[in-house]
Coordinates of C-alpha atoms in Angstrom, one line a residue:
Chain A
X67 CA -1.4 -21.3 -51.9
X68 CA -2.3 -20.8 -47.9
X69 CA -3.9 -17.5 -47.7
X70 CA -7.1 -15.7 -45.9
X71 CA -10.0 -15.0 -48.2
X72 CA -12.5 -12.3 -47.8
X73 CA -15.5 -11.9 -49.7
X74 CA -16.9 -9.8 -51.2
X75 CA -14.5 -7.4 -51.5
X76 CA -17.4 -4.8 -52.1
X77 CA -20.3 -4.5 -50.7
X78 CA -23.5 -1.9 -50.6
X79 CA -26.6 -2.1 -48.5
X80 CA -29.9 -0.4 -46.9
X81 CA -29.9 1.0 -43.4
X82 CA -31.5 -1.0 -41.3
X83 CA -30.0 -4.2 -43.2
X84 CA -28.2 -6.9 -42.1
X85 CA -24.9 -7.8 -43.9
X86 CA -22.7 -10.7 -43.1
X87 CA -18.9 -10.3 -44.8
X88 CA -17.1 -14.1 -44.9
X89 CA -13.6 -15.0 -43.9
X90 CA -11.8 -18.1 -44.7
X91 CA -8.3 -19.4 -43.9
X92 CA -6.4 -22.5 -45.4
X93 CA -3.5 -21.7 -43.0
X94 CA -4.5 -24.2 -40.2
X95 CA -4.3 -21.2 -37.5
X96 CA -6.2 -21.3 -34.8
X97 CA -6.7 -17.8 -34.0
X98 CA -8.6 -15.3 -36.3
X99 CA -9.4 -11.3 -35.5
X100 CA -12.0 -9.2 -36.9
X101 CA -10.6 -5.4 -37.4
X102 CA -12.4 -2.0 -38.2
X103 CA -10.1 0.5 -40.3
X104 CA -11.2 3.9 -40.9
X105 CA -9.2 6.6 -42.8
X106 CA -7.2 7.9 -39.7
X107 CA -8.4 5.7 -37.0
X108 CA -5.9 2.5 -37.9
X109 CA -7.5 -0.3 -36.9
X110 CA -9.7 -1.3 -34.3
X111 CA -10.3 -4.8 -33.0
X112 CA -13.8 -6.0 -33.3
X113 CA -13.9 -9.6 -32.3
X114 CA -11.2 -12.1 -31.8
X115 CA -11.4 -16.2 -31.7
X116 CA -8.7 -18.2 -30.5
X117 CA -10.1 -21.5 -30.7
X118 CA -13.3 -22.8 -32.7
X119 CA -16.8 -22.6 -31.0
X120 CA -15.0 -19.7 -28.6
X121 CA -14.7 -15.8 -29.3
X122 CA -14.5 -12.6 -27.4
X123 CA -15.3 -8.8 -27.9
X124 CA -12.8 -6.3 -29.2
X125 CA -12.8 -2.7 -28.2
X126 CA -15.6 -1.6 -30.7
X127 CA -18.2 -5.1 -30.1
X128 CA -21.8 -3.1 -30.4
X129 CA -23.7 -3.5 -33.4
X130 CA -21.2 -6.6 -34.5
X131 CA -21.6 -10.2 -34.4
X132 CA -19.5 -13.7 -35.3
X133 CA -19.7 -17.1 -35.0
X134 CA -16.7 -19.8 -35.0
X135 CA -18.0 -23.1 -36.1
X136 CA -15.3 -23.9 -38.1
X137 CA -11.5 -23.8 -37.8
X138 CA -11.2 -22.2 -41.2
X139 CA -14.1 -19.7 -40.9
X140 CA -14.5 -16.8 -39.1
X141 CA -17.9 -14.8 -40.3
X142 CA -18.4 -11.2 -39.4
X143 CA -22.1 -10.3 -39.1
X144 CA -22.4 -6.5 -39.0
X145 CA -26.4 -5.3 -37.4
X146 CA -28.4 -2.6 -38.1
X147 CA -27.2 -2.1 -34.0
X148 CA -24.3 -0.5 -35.6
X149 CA -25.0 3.1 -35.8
X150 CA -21.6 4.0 -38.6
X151 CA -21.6 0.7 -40.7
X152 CA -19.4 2.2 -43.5
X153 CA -15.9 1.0 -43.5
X154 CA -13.3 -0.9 -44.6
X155 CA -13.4 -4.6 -42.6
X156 CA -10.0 -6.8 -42.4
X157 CA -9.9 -10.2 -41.1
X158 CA -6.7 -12.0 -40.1
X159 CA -5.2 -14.6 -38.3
X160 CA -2.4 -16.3 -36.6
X161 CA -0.6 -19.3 -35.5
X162 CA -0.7 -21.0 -32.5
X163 CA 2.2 -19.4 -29.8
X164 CA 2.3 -16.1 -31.9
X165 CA 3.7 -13.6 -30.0
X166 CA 1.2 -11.3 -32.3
X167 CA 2.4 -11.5 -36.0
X168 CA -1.2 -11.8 -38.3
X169 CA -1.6 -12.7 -41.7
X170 CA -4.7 -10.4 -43.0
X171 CA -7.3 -11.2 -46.2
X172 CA -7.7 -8.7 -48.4
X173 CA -10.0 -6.9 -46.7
X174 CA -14.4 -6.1 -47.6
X175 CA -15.6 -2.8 -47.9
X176 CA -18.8 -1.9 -47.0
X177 CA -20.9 1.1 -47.9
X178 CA -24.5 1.7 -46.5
X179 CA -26.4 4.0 -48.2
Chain B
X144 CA -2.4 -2.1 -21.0
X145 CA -0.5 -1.1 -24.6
X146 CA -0.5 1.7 -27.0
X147 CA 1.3 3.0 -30.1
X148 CA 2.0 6.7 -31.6
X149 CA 2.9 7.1 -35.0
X150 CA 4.0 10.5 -34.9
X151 CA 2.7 12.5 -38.4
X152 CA -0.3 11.2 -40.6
X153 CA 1.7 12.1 -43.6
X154 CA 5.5 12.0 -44.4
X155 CA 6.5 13.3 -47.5
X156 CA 9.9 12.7 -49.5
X157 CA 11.7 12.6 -52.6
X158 CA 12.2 9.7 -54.5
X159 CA 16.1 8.1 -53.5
X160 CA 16.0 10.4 -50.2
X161 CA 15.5 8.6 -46.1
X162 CA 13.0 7.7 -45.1
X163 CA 11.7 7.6 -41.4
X164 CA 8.2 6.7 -39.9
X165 CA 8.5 6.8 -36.7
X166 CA 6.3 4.8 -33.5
X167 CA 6.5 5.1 -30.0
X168 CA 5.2 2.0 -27.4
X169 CA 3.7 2.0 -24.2
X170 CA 3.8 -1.5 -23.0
X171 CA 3.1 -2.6 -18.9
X172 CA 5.2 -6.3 -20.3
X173 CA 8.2 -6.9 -22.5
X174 CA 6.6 -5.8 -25.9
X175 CA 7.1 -7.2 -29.7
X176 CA 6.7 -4.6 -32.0
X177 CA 6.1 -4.9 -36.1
X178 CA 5.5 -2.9 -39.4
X179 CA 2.8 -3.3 -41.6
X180 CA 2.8 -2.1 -45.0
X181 CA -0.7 -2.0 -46.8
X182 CA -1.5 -0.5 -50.5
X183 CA -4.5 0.9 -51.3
X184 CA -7.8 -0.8 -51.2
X185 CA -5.6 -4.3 -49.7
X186 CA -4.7 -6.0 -46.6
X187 CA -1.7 -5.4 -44.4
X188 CA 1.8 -6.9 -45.0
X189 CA 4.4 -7.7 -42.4
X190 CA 7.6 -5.6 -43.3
X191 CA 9.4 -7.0 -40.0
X192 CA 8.9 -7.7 -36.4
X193 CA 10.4 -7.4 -33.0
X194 CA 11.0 -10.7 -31.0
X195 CA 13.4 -9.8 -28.1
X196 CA 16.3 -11.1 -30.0
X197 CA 18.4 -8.4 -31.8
X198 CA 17.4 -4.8 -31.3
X199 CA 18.4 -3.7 -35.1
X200 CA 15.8 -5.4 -37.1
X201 CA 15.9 -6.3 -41.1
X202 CA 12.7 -6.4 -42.7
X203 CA 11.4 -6.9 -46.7
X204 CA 12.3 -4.2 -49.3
X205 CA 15.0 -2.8 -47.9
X206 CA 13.4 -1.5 -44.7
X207 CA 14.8 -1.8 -41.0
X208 CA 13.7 -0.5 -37.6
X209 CA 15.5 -0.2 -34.3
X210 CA 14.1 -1.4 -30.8
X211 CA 15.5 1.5 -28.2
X212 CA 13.6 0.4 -24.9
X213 CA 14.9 3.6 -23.3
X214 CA 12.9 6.3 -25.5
X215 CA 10.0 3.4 -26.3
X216 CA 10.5 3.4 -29.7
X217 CA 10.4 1.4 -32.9
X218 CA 11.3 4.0 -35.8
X219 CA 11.2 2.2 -39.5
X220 CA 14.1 3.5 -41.9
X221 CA 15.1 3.4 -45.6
X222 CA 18.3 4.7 -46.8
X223 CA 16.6 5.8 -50.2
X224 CA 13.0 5.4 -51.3
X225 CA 11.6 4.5 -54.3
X226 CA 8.3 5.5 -56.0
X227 CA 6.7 1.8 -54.9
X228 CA 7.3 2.4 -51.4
X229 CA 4.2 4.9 -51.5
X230 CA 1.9 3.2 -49.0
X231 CA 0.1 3.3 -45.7
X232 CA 2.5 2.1 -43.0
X233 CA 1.3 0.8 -39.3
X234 CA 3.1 0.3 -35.9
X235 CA 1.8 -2.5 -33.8
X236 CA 2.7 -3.6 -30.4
X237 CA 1.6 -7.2 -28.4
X238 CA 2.1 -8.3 -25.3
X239 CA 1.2 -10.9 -23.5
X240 CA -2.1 -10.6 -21.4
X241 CA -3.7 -13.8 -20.2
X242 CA -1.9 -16.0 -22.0
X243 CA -2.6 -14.3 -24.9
X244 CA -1.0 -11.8 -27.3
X245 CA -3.4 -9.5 -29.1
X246 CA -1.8 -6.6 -31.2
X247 CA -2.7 -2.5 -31.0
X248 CA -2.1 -0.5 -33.9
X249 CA -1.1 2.7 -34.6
X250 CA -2.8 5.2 -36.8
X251 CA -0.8 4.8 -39.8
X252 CA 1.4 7.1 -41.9
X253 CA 0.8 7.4 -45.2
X254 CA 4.2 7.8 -47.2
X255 CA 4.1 9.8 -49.9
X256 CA 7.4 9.3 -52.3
X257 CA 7.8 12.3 -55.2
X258 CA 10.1 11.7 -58.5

């Protein structure tokens, strides 16, 4: 079945530590998003990709980082830059001439203790 | 630029009664507009979406919304909830900037369905 997967789908670390979350897609989209939600906040775009080797910021870039190597993958990199870490992380995509409709992955959530 | 509202954090109803989450748009270009429904601890699902084609949407379970350009709105109705329903629901708007459509979300609205 096409999907997004996320992994892991929990995750704890330091401060100060480094912690990449992976996203893969078997949909053959060519556009995959990176989003922040907190309880209240909705969601808040990170980093988008709309073609592989390509990406740009969101609204809330600092402290984040991704790479887009691969079609299918989209890797979310979060830094010890990033001051409030803790959150839940969604990745999605969508198809090429989407007018905005995403398909999301499960989603990762990360605690730093 | 775009924005969404989703008036009230929380809406509260009994099970078999309406439902209404409602969202209001700002939008500088002709917006699409869709509902995400997302259970706890998941990812979000698309309920429906807005295209430009008929302004009375149908979407999955039994849920509709209506595209009213004058009051910039995109309210999502039920006729009668059930206890499943219980969810986080999300307004998002796109538009296209640059070639490009990149959605905003809302802040959600948790529904909360009692027996």
């Amino acid at each position: 079945d096409g999907g997004i997967t996320q992994s892991p789908k929990y995750l704890f670390r330091k401060e100060g530590q480094n912690v990449t979350l992976s996203c893969e897609q078997n949909l053959n989209h060519d556009a995959m998003y990176w989003y922040r939600q907190d309880p209240g906040q909705g969601l808040r775009l990170i980093y988008y990709s709309q073609i592989v080797n390509d990406f740009q910021k969101g609204d809330i870039a600092e402290g984040y980082s991704v790479s887009r190597e691969k079609k299918e993958s989209f890797p979310l990199t979060v830094t010890s830059a990033q001051k409030n870490p803790t959150a839940f992380y969604l990745c999605a995509s969508s198809s090429r001439g989407s007018t905005g409709e995403l398909f999301f992955g499960e989603g990762s959530r990360l605690t730093v203790l | 630029a775009q924005s969404v509202t989703q008036l009230g954090s929380h809406v509260s109803v009994s099970e078999g009664a309406l439902v209404l989450l409602r969202c209001n748009y700002s939008s500088s270009v002709p917006p699409y507009l869709f509902w995400y429904v997302q259970y706890p601890n998941q990812g979000l699902q698309l309920l429906l979406k807005y295209t430009s084609a008929a302004t009375l949407v149908k979407g999955i379970n039994g849920f509709e919304a209506e595209f009213k350009k004058s009051e910039t709105s995109f309210h999502l109705t039920k006729p009668s909830a059930h206890m499943s329903d219980a969810a986080e629901y999300f307004c998002a708007v796109s538009g296209a900037s640059g070639g490009s459509y990149i959605p905003t979300f809302g802040r959600g609205t948790s529904l909360i369905v009692h027996p």
